[in-house]
CSV table of C-alpha atoms in Angstrom, one decimal:
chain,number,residue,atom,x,y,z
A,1,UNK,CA,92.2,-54.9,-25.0
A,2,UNK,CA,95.9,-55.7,-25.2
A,3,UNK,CA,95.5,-58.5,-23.6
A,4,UNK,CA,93.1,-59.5,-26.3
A,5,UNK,CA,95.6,-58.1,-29.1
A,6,UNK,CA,98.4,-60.3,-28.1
A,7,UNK,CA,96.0,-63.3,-28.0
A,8,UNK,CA,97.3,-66.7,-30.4
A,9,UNK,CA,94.4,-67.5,-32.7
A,10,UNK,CA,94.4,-70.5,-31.3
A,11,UNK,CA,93.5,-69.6,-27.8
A,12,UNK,CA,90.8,-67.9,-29.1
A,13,UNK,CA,89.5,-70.5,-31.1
A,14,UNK,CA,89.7,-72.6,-28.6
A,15,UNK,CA,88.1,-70.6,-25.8
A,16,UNK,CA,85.3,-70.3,-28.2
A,17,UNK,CA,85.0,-74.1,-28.9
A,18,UNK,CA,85.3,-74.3,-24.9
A,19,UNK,CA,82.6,-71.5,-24.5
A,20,UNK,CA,80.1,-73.7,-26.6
A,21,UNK,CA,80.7,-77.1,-26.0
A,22,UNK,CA,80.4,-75.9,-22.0
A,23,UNK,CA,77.2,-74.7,-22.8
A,24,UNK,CA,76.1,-77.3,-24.8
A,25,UNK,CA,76.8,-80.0,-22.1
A,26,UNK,CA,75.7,-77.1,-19.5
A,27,UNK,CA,71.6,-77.3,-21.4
A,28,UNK,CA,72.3,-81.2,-22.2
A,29,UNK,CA,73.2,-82.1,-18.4
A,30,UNK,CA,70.2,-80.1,-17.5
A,31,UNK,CA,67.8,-81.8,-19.9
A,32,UNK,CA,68.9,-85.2,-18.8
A,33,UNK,CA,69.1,-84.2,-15.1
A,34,UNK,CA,65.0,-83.3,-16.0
A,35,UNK,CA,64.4,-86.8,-18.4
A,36,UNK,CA,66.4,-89.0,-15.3
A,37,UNK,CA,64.1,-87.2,-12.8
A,38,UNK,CA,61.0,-88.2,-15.1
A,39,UNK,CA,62.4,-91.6,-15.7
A,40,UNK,CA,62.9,-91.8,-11.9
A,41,UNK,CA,59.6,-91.2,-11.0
A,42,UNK,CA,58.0,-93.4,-14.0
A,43,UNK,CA,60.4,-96.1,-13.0
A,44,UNK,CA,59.3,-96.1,-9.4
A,45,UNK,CA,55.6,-95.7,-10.1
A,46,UNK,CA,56.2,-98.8,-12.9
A,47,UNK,CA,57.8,-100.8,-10.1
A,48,UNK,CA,55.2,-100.0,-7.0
A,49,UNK,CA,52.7,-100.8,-9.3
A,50,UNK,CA,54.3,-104.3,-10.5
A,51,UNK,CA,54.7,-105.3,-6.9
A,52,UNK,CA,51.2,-104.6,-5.9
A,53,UNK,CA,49.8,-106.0,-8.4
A,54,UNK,CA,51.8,-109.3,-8.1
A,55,UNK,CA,50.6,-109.3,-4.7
A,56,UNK,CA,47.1,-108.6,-5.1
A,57,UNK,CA,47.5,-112.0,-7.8
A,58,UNK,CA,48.4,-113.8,-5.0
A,59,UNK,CA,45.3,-112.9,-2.8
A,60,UNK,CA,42.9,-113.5,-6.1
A,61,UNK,CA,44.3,-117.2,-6.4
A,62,UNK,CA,43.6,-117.3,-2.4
A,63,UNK,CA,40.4,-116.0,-3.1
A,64,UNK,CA,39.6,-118.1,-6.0
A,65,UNK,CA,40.5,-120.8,-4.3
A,66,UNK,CA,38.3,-120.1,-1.6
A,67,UNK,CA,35.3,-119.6,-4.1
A,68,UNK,CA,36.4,-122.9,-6.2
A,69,UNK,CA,35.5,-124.7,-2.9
A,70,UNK,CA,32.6,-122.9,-1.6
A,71,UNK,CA,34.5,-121.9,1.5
A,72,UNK,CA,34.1,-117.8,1.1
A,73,UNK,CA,31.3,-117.7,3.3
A,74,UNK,CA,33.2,-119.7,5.8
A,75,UNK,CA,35.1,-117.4,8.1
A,76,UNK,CA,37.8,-119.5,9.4
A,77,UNK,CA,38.8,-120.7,5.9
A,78,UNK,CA,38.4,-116.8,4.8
A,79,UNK,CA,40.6,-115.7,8.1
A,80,UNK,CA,43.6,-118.4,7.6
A,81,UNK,CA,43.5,-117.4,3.8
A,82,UNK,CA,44.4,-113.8,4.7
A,83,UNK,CA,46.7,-114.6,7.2
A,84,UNK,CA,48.3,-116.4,4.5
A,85,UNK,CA,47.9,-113.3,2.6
A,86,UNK,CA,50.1,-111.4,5.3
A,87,UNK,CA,52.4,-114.0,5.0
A,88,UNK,CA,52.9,-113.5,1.3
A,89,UNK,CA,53.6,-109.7,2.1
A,90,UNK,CA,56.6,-110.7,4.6
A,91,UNK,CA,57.9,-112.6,1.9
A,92,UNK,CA,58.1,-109.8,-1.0
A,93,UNK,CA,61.3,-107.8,-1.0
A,94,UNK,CA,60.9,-104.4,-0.6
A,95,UNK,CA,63.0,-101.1,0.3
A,96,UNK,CA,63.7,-100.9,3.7
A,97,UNK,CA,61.8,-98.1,3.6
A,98,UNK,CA,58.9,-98.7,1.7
A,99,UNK,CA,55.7,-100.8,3.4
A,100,UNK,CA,52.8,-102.6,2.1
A,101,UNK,CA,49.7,-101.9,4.5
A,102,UNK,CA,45.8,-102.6,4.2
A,103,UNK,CA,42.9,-101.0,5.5
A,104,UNK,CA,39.2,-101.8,4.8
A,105,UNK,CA,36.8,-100.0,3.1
A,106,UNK,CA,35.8,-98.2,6.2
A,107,UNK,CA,39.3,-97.1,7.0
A,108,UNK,CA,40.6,-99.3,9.8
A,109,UNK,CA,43.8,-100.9,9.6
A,110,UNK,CA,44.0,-104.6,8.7
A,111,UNK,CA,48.0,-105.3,7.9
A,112,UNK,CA,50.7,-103.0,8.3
A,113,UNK,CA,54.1,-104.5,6.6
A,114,UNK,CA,56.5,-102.0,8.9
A,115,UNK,CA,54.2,-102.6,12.2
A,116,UNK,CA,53.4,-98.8,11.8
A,117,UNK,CA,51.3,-97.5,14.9
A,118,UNK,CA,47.8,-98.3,14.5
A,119,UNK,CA,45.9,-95.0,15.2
A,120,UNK,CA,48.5,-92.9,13.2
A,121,UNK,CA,47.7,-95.5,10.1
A,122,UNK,CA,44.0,-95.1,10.3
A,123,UNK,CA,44.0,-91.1,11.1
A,124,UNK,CA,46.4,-90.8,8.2
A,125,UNK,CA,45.4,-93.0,5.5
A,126,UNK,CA,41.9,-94.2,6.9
A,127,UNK,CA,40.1,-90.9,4.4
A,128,UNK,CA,42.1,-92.3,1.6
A,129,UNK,CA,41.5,-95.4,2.0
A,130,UNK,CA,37.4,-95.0,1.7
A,131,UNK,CA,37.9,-92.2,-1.2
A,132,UNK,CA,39.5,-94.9,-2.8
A,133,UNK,CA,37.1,-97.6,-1.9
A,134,UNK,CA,34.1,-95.4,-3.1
A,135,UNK,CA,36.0,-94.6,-6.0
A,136,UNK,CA,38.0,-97.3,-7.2
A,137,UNK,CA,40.6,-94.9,-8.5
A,138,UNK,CA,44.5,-96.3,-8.2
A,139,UNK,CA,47.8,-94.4,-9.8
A,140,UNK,CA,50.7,-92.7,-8.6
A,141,UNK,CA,50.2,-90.2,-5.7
A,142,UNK,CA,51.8,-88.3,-2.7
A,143,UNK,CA,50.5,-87.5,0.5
A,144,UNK,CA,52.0,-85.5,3.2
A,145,UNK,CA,51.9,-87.1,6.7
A,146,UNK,CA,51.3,-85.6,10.1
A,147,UNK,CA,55.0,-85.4,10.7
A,148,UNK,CA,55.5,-83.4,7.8
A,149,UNK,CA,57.1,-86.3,5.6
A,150,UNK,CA,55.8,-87.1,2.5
A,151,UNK,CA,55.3,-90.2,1.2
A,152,UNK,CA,54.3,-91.5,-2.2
A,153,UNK,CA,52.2,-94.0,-2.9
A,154,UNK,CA,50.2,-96.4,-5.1
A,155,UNK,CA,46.7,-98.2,-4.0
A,156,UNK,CA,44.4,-101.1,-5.6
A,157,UNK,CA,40.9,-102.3,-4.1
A,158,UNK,CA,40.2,-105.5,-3.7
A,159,UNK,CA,36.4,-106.1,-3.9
A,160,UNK,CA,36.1,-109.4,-2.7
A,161,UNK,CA,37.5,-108.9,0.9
A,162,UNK,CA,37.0,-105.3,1.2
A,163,UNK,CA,40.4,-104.5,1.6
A,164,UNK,CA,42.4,-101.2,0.2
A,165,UNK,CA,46.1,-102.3,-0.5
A,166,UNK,CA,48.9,-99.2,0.0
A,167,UNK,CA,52.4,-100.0,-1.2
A,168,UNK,CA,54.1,-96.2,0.2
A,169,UNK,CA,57.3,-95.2,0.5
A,170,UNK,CA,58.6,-91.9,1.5
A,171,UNK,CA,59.2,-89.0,-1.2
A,172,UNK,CA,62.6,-88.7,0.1
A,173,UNK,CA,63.5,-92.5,-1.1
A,174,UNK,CA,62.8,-90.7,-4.9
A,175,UNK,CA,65.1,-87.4,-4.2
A,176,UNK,CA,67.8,-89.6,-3.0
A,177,UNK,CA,67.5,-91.8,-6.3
A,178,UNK,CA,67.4,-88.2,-8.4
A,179,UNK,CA,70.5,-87.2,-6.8
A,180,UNK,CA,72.0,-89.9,-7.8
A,181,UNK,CA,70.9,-89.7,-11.1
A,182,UNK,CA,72.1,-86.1,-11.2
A,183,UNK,CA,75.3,-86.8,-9.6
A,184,UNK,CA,76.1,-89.4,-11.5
A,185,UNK,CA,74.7,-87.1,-15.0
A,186,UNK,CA,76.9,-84.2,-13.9
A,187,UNK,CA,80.1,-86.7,-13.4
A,188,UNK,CA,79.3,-88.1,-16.9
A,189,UNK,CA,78.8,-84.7,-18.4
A,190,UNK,CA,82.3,-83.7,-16.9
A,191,UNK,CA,84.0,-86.3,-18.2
A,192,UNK,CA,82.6,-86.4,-21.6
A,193,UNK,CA,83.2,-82.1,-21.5
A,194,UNK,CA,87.1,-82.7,-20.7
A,195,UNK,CA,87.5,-85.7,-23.2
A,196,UNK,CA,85.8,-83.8,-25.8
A,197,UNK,CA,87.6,-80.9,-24.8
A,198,UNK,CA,90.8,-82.8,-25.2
A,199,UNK,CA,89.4,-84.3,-28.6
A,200,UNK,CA,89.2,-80.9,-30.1
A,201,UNK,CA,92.3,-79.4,-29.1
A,202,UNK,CA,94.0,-82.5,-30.6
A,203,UNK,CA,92.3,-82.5,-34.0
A,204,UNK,CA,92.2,-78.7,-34.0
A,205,UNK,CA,96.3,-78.7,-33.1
A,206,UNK,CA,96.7,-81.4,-35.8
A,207,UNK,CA,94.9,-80.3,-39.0
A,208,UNK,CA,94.8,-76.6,-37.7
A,209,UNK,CA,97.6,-75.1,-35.7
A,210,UNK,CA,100.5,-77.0,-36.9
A,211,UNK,CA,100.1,-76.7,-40.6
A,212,UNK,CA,99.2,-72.6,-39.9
A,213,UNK,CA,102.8,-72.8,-37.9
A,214,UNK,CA,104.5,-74.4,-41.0
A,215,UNK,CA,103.2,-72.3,-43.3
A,216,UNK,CA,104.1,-69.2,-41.4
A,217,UNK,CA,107.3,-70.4,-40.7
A,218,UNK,CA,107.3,-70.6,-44.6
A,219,UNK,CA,105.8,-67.1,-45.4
A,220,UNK,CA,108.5,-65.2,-42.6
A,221,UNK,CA,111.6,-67.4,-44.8
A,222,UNK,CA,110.2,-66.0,-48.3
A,223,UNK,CA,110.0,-62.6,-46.0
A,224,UNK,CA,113.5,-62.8,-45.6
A,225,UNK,CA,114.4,-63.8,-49.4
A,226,UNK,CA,114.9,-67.7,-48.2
A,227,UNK,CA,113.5,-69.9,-51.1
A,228,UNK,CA,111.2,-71.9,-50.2
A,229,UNK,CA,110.5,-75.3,-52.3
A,230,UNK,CA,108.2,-77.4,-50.0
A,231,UNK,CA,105.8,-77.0,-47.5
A,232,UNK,CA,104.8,-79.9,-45.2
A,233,UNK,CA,101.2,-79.3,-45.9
A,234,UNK,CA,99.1,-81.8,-48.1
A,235,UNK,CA,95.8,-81.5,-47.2
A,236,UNK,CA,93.3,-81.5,-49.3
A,237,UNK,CA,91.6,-78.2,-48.3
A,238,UNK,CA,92.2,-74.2,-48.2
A,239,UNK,CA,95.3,-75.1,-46.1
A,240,UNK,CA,96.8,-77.3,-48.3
A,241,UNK,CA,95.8,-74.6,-51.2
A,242,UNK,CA,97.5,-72.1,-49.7
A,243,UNK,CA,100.8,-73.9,-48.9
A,244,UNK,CA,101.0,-74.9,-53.0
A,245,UNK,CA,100.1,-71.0,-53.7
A,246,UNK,CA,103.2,-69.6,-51.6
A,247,UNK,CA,105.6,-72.6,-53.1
A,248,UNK,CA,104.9,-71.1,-56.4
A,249,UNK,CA,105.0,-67.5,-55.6
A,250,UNK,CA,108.1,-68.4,-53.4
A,251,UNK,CA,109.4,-70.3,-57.0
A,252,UNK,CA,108.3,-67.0,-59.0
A,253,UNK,CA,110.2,-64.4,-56.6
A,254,UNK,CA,113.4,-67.0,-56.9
A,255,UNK,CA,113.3,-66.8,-60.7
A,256,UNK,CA,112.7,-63.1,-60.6
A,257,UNK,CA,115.5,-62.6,-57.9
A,258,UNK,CA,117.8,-64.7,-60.1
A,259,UNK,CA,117.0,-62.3,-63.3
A,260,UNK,CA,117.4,-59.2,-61.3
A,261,UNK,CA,121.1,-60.3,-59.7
A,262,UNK,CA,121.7,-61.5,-63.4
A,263,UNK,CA,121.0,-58.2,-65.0
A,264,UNK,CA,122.8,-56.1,-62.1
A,265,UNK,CA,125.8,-58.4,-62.9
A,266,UNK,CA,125.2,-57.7,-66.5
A,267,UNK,CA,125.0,-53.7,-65.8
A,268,UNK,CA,128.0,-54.2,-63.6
A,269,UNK,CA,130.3,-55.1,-66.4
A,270,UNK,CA,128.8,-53.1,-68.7
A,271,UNK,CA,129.5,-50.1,-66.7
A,272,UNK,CA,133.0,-51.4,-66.0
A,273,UNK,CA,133.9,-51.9,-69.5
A,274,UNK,CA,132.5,-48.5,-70.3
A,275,UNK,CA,133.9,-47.1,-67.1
A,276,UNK,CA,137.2,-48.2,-68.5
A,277,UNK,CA,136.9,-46.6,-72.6
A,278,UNK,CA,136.1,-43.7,-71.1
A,279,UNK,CA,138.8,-44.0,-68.9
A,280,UNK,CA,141.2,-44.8,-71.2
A,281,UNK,CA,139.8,-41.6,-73.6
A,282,UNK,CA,139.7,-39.1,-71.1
A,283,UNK,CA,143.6,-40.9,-70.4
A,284,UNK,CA,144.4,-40.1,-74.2
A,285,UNK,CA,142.3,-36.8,-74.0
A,286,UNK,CA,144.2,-35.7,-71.7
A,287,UNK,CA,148.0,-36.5,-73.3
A,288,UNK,CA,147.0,-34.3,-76.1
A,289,UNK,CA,145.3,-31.9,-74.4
A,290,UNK,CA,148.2,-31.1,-72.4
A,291,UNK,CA,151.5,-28.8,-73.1
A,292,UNK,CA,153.1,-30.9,-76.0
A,293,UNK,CA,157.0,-30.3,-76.3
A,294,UNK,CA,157.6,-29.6,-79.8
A,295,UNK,CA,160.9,-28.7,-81.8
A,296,UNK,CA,160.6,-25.2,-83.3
A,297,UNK,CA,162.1,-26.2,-86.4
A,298,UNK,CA,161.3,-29.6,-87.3
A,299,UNK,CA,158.4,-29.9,-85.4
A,300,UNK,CA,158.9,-32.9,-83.5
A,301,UNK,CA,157.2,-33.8,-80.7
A,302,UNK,CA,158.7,-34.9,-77.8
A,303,UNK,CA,157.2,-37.5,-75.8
A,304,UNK,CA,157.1,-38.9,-71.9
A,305,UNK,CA,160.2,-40.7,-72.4
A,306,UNK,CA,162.3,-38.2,-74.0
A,307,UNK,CA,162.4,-39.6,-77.7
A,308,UNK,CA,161.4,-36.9,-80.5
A,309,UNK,CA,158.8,-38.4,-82.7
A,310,UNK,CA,157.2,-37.3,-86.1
A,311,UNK,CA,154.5,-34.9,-85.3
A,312,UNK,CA,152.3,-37.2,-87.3
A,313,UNK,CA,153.6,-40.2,-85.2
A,314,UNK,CA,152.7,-39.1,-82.0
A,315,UNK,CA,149.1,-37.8,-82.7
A,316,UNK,CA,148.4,-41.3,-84.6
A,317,UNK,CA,149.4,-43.3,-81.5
A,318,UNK,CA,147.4,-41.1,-79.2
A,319,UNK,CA,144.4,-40.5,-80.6
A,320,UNK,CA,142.2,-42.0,-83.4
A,321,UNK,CA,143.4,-39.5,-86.2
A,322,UNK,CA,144.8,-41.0,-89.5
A,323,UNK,CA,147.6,-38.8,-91.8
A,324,UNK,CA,147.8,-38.6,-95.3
A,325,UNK,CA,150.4,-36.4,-97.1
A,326,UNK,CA,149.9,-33.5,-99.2
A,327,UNK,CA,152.1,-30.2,-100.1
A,328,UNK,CA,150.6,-26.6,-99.9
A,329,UNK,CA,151.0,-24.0,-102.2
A,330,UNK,CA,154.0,-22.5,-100.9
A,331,UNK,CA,156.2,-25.7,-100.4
A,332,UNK,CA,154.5,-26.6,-104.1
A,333,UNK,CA,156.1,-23.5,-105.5
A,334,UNK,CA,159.2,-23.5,-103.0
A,335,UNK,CA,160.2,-27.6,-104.0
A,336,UNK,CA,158.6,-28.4,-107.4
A,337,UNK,CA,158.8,-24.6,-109.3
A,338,UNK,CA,158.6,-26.1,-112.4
A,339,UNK,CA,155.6,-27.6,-112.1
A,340,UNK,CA,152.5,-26.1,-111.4
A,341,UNK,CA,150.2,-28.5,-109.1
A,342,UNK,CA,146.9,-26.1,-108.2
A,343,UNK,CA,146.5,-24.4,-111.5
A,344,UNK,CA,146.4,-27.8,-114.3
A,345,UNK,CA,143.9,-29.5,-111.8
A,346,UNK,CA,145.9,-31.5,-110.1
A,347,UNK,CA,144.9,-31.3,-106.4
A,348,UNK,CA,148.5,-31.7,-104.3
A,349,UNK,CA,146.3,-32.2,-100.9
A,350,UNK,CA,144.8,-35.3,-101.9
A,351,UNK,CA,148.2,-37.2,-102.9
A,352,UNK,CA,150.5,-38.5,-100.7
A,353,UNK,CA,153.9,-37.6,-101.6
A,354,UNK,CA,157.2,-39.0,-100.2
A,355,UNK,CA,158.4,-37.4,-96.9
């Protein structure tokens, strides 16, 4: 299972493809092994019948011939026209192991191609040769031999001159052409498997793997806060979807990225300016909150650099507080007595008076 876990999609995809194209060529190579095998078999049965019956054309002209000139009832003529016959047999090219042979219509051997023992032939083929001659069938057949070799075979009866015409060849002549056949199937089903094979992986790697390696490349570097502003992929299908998608969300998260370090630097000054009024208040704050030197008589204050400054000085230039002058009651009676400020409505706190 971890094994499995730590497989690349593309090994799995392509042991899949693998999996079925094998099995694919696996049933195809099989059902052309069985089609060769049939073709093998029609093929020979299609040429053992052409060659009999091209010979058997041959002994009908003979015989023709022989009944053109009234000589069929004369046995010399009729015995030097089927020696002729034989002669015609010699002359056909056959497999080395295939013969032509004759037997008449009572089973006895007239012509053997191969110069096949005599009393084998007739023991053998003598009961085939009369079921044919009392049947007249022909076609494509086997028949197993004393020696335990099989042989197929394909027969004609010629009327005329009583004769049944074999053309055999042993069963084992048609395995060794369907191995071939399969042999050379199998070999061409390899091939075509491993080309196919390398097809797949090409055009899989080429409009598969490599733009799924780009575009991961590209998601890991908009992972990482990279911006990304093209992707190498322009095809026209989910892939090539997919790669415009993540160039605009990799666009988007720039932009936003940009507004976010735009407002933090916006919020950092803010906070710096701010940092420094209150700074600079709790700095004042604290000059006036602390233990103020003053004169007990004038009321001066004294300040950091030893200079005595008007009470109303000092506060001014350390805080926000304005001044303006007035005269109380008692310094009203004490330095104006002859006028009387609070009681004819004149307020003395609201007027500013020389110091």
């Amino acid at each position: 299972m971890k094994d499995e876990k730590n497989m690349k999609l593309q090994t799995k995809i392509t042991l899949m493809i693998i999996s079925l194209l094998l099995s694919g060529m696996f049933i195809l190579g099989m059902w052309s092994i069985k089609k060769a095998e049939e073709g093998v078999h029609k093929s020979i049965f299609l040429y053992m019948n052409t060659v009999i019956d091209f010979y058997l054309s041959d002994v009908d002209k003979l015989n023709n011939l022989l009944v053109k000139n009234g000589l069929n009832t004369v046995d010399s003529f009729v015995s030097e026209y089927k020696q002729n016959a034989f002669k015609t047999i010699d002359a056909i090219k056959i497999p080395e192991q295939a013969h032509i042979f004759i037997l008449d219509e009572s089973g006895r051997l007239v012509f053997s191609s191969d110069k096949s023992d005599k009393n084998m032939m007739e023991s053998v083929w003598g009961p085939v040769a009369k079921g044919t001659a009392t049947s007249s069938e022909s076609g494509y057949k086997r028949h197993t031999m004393e020696t335990g070799i099989e042989q197929v075979y394909v027969t004609r009866h010629f009327k005329p001159w009583g004769w049944v015409v074999f053309f055999a060849m042993p069963d084992q002549v048609v395995h060794d052409a369907e191995k071939q056949i399969q042999t050379a199937t199998i070999g061409i089903a390899g091939i075509c498997s491993i080309l196919s094979i390398l097809a797949i992986l090409l055009i899989f790697r080429k409009f598969f793997v490599v733009p799924i390696n780009i575009i991961g490349k590209a998601a890991s570097s908009i992972a990482t806060g990279e911006g990304v502003n093209q992707i190498d992929v322009y095809s026209k299908d989910e892939l090539g979807d997919l790669a415009r998608n993540m160039e605009a969300m990799s666009d988007s998260i720039q932009k936003h990225q940009a507004e976010i370090i735009k407002s933090h630097d916006e919020l950092e000054t803010r906070v710096k300016e701010r940092t420094e009024e209150l700074e600079k208040a709790l700095s004042e704050i604290k000059t006036l909150s602390g233990i103020l030197p003053i004169c007990s008589h004038c009321k001066k204050i004294r300040d950091d650099t030893g200079y005595w400054n008007q009470i109303e000085a000092y506060v001014r230039d350390h805080s926000d507080a304005e001044f303006s002058h007035g005269i109380c009651q008692e310094c009203a009676e004490k330095y104006y007595p002859g006028i009387d400020l609070y009681n004819d409505g004149y307020d003395a706190t609201e007027q500013v008076v020389p110091s």
